[in-house]
mmCIF file of C-alpha atoms in Angstrom:
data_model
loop_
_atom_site.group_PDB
_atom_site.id
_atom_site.type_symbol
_atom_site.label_atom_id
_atom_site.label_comp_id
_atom_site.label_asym_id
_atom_site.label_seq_id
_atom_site.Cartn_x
_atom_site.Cartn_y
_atom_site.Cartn_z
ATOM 1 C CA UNK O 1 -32.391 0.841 -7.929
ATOM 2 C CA UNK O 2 -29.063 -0.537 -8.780
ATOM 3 C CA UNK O 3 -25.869 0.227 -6.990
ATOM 4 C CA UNK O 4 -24.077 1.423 -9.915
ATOM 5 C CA UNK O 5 -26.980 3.806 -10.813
ATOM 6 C CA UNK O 6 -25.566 6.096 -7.985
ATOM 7 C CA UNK O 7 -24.981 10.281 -9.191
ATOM 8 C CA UNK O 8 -25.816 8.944 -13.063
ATOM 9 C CA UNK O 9 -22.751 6.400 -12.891
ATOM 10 C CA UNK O 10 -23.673 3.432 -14.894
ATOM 11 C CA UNK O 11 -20.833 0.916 -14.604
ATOM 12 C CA UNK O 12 -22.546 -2.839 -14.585
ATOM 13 C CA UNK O 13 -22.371 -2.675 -17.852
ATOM 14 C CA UNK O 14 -18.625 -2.412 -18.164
ATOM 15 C CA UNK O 15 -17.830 -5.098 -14.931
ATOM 16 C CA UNK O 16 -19.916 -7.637 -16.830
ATOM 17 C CA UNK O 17 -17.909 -7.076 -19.667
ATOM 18 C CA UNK O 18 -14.485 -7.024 -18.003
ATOM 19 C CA UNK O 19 -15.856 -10.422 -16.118
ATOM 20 C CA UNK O 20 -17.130 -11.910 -19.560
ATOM 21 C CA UNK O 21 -13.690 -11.606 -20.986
ATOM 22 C CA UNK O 22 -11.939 -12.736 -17.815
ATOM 23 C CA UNK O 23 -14.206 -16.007 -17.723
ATOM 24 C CA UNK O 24 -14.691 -16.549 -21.592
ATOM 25 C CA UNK O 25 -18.461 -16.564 -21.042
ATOM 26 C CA UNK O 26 -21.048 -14.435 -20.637
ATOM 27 C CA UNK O 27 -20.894 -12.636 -16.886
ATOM 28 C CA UNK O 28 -24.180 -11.045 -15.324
ATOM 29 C CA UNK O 29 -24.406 -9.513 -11.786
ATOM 30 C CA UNK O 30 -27.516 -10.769 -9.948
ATOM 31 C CA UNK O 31 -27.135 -8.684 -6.896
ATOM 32 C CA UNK O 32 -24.730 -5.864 -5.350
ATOM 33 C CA UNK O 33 -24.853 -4.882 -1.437
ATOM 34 C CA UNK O 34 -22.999 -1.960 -0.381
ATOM 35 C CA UNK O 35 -20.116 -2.541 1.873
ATOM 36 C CA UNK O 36 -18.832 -0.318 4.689
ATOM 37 C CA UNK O 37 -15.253 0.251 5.567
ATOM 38 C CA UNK O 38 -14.270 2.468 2.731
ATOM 39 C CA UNK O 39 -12.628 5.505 3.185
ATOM 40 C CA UNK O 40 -11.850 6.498 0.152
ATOM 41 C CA UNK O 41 -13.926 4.362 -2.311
ATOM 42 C CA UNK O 42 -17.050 3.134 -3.018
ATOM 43 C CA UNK O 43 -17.600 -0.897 -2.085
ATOM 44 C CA UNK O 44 -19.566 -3.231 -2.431
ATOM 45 C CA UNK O 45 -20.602 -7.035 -2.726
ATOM 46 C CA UNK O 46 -21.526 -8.758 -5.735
ATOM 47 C CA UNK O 47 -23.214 -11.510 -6.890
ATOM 48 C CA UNK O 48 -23.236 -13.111 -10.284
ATOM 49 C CA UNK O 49 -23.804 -16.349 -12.292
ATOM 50 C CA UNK O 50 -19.994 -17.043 -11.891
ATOM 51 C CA UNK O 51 -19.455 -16.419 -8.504
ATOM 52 C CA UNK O 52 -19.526 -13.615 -6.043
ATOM 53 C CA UNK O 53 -16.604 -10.425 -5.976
ATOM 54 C CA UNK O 54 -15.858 -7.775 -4.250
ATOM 55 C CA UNK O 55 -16.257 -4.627 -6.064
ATOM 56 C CA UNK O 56 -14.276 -1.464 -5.150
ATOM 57 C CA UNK O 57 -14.865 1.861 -7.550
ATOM 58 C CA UNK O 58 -14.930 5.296 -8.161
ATOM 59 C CA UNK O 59 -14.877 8.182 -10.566
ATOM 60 C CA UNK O 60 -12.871 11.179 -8.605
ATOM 61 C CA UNK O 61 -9.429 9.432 -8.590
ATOM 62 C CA UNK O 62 -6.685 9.243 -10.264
ATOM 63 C CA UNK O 63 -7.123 7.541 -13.608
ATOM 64 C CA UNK O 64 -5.030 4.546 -13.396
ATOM 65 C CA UNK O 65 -4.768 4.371 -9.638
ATOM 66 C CA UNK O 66 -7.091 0.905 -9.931
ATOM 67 C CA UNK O 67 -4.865 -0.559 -12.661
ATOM 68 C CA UNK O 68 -2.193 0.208 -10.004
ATOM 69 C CA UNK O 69 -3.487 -1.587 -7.583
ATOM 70 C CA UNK O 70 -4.120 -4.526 -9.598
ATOM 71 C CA UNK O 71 -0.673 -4.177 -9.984
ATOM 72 C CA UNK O 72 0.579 -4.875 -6.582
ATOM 73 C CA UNK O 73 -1.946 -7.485 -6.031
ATOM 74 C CA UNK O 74 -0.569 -9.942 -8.686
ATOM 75 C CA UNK O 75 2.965 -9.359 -7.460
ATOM 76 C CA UNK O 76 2.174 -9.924 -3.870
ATOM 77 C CA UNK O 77 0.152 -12.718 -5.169
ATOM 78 C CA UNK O 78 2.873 -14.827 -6.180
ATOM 79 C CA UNK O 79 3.862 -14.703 -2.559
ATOM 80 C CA UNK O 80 0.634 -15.073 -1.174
ATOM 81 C CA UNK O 81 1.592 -18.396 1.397
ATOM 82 C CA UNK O 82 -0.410 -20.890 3.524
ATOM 83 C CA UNK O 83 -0.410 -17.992 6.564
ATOM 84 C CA UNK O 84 -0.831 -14.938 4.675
ATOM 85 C CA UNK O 85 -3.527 -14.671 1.864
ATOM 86 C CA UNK O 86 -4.059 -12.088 -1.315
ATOM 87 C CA UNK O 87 -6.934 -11.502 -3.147
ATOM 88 C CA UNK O 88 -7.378 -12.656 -6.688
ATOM 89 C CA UNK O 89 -7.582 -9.974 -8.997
ATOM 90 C CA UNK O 90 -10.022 -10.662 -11.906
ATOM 91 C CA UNK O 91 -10.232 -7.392 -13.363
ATOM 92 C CA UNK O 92 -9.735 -3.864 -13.377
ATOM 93 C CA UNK O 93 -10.597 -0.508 -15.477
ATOM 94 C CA UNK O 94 -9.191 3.032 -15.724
ATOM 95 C CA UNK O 95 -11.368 6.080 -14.642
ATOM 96 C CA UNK O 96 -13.040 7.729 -18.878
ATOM 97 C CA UNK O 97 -16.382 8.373 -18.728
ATOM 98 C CA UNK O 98 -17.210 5.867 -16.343
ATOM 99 C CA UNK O 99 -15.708 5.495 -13.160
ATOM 100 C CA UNK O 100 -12.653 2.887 -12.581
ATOM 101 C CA UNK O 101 -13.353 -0.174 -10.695
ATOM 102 C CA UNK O 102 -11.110 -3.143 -9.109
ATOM 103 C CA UNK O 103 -12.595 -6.617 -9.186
ATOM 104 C CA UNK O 104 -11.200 -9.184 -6.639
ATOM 105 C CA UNK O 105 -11.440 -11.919 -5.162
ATOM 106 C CA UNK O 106 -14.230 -11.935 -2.145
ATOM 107 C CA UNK O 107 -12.948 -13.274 1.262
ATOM 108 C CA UNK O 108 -15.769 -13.418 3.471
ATOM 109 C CA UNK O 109 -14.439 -11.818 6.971
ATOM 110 C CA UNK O 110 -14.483 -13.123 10.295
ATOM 111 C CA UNK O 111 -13.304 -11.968 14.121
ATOM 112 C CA UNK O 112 -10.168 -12.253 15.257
ATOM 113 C CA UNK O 113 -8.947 -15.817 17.158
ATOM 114 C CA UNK O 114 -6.107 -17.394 18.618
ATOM 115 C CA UNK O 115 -3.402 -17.875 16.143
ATOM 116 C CA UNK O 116 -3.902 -14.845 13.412
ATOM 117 C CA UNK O 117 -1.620 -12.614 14.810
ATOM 118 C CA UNK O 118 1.179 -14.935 14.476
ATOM 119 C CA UNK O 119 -0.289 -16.159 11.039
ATOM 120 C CA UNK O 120 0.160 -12.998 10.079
ATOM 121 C CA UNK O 121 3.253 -12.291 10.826
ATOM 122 C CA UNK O 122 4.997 -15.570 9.682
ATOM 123 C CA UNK O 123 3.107 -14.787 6.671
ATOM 124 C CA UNK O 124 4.799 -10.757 5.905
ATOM 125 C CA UNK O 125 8.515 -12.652 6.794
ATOM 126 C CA UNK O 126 7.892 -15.402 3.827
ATOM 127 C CA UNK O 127 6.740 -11.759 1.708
ATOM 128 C CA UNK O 128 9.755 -10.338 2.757
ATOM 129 C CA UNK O 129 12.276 -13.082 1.649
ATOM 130 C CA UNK O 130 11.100 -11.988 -1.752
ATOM 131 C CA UNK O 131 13.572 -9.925 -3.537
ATOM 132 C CA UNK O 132 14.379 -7.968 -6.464
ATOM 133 C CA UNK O 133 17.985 -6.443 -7.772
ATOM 134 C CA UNK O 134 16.295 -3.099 -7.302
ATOM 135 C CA UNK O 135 14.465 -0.962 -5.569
ATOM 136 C CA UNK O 136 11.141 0.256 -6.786
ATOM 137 C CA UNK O 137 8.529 -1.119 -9.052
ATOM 138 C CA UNK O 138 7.126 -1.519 -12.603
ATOM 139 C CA UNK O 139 5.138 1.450 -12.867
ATOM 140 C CA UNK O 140 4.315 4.013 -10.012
ATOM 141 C CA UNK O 141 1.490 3.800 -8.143
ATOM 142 C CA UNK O 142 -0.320 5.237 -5.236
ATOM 143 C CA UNK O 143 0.170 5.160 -0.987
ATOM 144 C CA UNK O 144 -3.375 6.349 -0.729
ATOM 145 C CA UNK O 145 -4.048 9.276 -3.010
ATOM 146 C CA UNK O 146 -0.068 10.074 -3.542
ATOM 147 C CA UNK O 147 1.458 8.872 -6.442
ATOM 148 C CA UNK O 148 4.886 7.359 -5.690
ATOM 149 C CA UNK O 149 7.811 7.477 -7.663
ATOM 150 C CA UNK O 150 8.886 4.090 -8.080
ATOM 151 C CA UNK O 151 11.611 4.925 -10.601
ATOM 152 C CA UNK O 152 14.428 1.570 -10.134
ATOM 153 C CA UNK O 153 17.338 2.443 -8.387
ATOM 154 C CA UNK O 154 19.479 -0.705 -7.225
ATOM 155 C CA UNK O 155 20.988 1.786 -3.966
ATOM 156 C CA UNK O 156 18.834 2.167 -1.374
ATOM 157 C CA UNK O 157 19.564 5.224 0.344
ATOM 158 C CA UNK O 158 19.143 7.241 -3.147
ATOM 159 C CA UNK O 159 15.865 5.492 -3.591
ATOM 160 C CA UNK O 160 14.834 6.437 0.125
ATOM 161 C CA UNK O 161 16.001 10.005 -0.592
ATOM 162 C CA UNK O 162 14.983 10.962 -4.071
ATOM 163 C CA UNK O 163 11.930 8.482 -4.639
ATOM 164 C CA UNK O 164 10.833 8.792 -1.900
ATOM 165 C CA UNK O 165 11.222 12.039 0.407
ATOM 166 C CA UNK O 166 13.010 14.119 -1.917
ATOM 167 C CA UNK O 167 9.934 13.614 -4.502
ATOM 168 C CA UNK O 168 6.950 13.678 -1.990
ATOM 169 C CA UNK O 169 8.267 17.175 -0.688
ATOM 170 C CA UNK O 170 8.417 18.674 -4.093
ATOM 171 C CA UNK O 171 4.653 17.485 -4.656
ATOM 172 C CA UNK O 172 4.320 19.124 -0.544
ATOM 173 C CA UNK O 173 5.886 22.634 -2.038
ATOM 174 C CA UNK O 174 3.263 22.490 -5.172
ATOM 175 C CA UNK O 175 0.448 22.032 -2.831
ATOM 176 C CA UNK O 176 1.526 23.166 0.698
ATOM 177 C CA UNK O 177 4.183 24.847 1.176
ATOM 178 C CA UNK O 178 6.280 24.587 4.107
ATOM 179 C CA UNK O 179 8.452 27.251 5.390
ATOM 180 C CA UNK O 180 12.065 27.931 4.608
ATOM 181 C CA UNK O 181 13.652 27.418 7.393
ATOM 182 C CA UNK O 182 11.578 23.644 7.635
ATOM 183 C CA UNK O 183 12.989 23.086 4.033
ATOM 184 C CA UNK O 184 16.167 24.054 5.037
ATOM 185 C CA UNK O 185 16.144 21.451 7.734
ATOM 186 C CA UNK O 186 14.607 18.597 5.325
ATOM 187 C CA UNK O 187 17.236 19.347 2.847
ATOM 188 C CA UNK O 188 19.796 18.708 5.438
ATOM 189 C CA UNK O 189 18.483 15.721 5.933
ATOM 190 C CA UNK O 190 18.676 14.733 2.276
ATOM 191 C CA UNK O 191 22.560 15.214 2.143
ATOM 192 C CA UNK O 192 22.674 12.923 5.529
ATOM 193 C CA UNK O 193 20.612 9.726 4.519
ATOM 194 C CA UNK O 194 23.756 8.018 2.932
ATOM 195 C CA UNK O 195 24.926 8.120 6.495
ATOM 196 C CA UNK O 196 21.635 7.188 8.418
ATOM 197 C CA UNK O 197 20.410 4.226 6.319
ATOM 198 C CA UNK O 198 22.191 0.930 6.057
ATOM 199 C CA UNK O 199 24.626 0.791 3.176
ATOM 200 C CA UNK O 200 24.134 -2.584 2.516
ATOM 201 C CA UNK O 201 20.081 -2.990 1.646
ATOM 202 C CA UNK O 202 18.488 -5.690 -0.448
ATOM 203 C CA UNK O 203 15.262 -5.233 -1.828
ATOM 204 C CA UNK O 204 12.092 -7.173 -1.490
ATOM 205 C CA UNK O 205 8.400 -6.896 -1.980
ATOM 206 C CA UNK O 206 6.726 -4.875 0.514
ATOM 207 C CA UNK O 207 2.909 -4.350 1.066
ATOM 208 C CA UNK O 208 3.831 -0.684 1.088
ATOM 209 C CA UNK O 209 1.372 1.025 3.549
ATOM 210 C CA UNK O 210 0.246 -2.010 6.006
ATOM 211 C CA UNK O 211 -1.541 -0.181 8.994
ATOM 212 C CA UNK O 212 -4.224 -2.126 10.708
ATOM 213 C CA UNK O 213 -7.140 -0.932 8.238
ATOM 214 C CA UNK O 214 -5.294 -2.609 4.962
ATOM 215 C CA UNK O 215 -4.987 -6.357 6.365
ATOM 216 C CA UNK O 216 -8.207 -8.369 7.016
ATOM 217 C CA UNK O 217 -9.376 -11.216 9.094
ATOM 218 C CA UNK O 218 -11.326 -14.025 6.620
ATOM 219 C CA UNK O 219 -12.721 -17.456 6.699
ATOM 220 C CA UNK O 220 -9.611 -18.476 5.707
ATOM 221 C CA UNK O 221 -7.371 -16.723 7.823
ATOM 222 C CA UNK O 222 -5.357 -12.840 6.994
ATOM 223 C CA UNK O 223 -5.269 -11.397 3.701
ATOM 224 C CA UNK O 224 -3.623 -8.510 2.936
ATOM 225 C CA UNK O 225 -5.803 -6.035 0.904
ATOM 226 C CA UNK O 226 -5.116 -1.830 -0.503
ATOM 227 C CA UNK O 227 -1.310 -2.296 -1.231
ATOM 228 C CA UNK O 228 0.756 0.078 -2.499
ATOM 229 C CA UNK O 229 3.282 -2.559 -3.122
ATOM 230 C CA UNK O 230 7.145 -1.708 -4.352
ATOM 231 C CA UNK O 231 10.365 -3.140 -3.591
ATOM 232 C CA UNK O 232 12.650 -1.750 -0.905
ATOM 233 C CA UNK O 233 14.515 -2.214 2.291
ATOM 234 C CA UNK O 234 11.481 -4.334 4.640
ATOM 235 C CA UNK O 235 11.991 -1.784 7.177
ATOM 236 C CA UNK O 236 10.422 0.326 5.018
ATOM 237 C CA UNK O 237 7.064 -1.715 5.693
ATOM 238 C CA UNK O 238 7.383 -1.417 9.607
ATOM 239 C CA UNK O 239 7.101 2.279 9.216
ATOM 240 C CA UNK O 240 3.533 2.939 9.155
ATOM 241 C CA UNK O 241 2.729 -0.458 10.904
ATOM 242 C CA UNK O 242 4.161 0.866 14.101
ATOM 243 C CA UNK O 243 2.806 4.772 13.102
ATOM 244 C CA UNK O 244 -0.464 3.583 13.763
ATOM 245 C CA UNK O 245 0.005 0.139 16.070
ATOM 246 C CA UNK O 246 -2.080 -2.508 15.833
ATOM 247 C CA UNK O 247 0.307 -5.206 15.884
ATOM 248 C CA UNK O 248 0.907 -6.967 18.975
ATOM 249 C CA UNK O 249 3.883 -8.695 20.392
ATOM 250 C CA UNK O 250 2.692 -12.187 18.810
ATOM 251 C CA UNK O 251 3.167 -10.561 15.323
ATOM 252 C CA UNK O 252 6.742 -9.525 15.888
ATOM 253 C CA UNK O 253 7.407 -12.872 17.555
ATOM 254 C CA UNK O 254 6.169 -14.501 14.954
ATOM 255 C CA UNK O 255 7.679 -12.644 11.942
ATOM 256 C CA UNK O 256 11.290 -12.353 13.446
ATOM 257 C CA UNK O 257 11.083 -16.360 13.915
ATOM 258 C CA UNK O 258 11.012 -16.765 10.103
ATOM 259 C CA UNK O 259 12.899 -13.429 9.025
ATOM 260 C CA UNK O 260 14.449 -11.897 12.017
ATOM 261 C CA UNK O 261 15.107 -8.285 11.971
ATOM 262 C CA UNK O 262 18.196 -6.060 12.407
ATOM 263 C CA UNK O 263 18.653 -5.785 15.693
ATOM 264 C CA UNK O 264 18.673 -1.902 15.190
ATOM 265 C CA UNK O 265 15.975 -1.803 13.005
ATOM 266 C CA UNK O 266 14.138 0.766 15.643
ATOM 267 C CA UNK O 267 16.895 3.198 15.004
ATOM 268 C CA UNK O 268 16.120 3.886 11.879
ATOM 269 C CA UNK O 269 11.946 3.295 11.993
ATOM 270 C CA UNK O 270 11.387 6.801 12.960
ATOM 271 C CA UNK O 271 13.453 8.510 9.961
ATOM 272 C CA UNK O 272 11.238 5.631 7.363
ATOM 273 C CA UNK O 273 7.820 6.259 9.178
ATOM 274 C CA UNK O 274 8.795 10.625 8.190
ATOM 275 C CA UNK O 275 7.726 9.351 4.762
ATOM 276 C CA UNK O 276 4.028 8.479 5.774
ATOM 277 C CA UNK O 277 4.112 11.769 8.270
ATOM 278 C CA UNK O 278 4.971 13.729 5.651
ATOM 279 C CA UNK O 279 2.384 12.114 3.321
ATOM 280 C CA UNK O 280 -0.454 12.893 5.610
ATOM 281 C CA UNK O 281 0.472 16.172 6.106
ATOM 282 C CA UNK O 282 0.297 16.766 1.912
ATOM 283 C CA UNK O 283 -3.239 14.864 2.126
ATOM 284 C CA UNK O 284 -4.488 16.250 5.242
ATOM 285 C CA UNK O 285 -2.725 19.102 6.770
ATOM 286 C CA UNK O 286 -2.825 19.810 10.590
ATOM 287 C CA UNK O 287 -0.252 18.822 13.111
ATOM 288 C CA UNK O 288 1.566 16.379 10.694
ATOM 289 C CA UNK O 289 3.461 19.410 9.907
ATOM 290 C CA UNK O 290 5.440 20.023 13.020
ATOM 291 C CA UNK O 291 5.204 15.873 13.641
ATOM 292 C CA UNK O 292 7.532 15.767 10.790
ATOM 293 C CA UNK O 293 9.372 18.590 11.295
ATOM 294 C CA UNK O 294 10.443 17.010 14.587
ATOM 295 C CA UNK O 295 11.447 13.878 13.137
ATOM 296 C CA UNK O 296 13.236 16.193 10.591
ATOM 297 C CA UNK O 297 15.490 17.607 13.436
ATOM 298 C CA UNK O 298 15.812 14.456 15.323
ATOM 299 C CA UNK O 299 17.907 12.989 12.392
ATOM 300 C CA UNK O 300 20.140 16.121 11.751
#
């Protein structure tokens, strides 16, 4: 039985269509293998009489979060160097009556060697050195299941505060609600980012939520992959990246010998990673709560 034949969701139909427009000639899949990995999403492997994809779908989402996607892959795609690659995107759907679906380029993966780290870090700094005379992005889009607001703004510490932490905590009070005297404390915090972030900011492409489970290892070296791409101050990307880790000292090396950073840039990484805390505590709960609420404090 087909892949796409999972819970009643016929969607073949609509990739090969999608693909036959893309290509100008009529697209059939051959095969489809199921691909681990996802969290989220379903994945998978496909094979067809134009080439092989990869194939990333699902139907309880929200509806444009694939177009989205698509989105930041073409931007970061006109960046994409000879260090750092980017899928191709060939096509992508919205979730109707049949789930959404993101087709891109397939990289086959590989392990780790000598060299990728640093790769991959030259390769972000070149990203970086792209710019934009605002902040934000063409439509908003998603860091994981959150929408963001990616509204332009041309200042960066009112992007920082209303786009991004003054916004995500009004989505936290619709869903979880945090206590007053925490809100009291994170609207504190608003009044002081002015004062915390650098007044002088230009904006450039970011990946948007580059932990270690969004960049790959491939035959032909990194690729960056699940962006949630906008434009903002690049410290902005080292939030998350040093949230989780997995980046080692060859990385940093690497990057800040193409695009060296601030030499303060740790002062402030703690106050841009509160953004991801605070979006894991809306998606998941738990002890991201008090995490944040910490950070909260720290900065008051």
């Amino acid at each position: 039985m087909s892949l796409f034949q999972n819970k009643s969701l016929r969607i073949e139909e609509e990739v090969e269509k999608a693909l036959s427009k893309k290509f100008e000639k009529n697209v059939k899949i051959q095969s489809s293998g199921s691909l681990g990995g996802g969290c989220i999403n379903h994945a998978s492997k496909i094979k067809t009489n134009v080439g092989e994809f990869f194939l990333k779908w699902n139907a309880n989402c929200a509806a444009d979060i694939f177009l989205r996607e698509a989105e930041s892959l073409k931007e970061l795609n006109k960046v994409a160097n000879e260090e750092i690659l980017v899928p191709e995107v060939f096509a992508s759907k919205m979730v109707d009556n049949t789930p959404g679906f993101l087709v891109q380029e397939f990289l086959p993966p590989r392990y780790s060697k000598a060299g990728d780290d640093e790769k991959l870090g030259a390769g972000l700094a070149v990203i970086h050195k792209y710019t934009n005379k605002n902040n934000g992005f063409y439509n908003d889009n998603y860091c994981g299941a959150t929408q963001q607001n990616n509204r332009w703004n041309k200042n960066w510490a009112e992007f920082f505060r209303d786009n991004r932490l003054g916004f995500l905590l009004e989505l936290i009070q619709d869903e979880r609600p945090l206590p007053a005297s925490e809100m009291q404390a994170y609207e504190k915090l608003l009044t002081r980012i002015p004062a915390l972030v650098p007044e002088e900011s230009t904006p450039v492409l970011i990946h948007g939520d580059l932990w270690s489970g969004n960049y790959m290892i491939t035959e032909k070296g990194p690729a960056l992959i699940d962006p949630a791409a906008y434009y903002a101050d690049r410290e902005m990307e080292f939030a998350i990246m040093t949230m989780f880790g997995g980046f080692s000292q060859r990385f940093y090396d690497a990057y800040n010998s193409v695009n060296p950073l601030f030499s303060d840039w740790r002062d402030r990484n703690q106050l841009y990673q509160l953004y991801h805390v605070l979006n894991h505590y809306y998606l998941f709960g738990g002890g991201y709560q008090s995490q944040a609420y910490q950070i909260a404090r720290y900065y008051i």
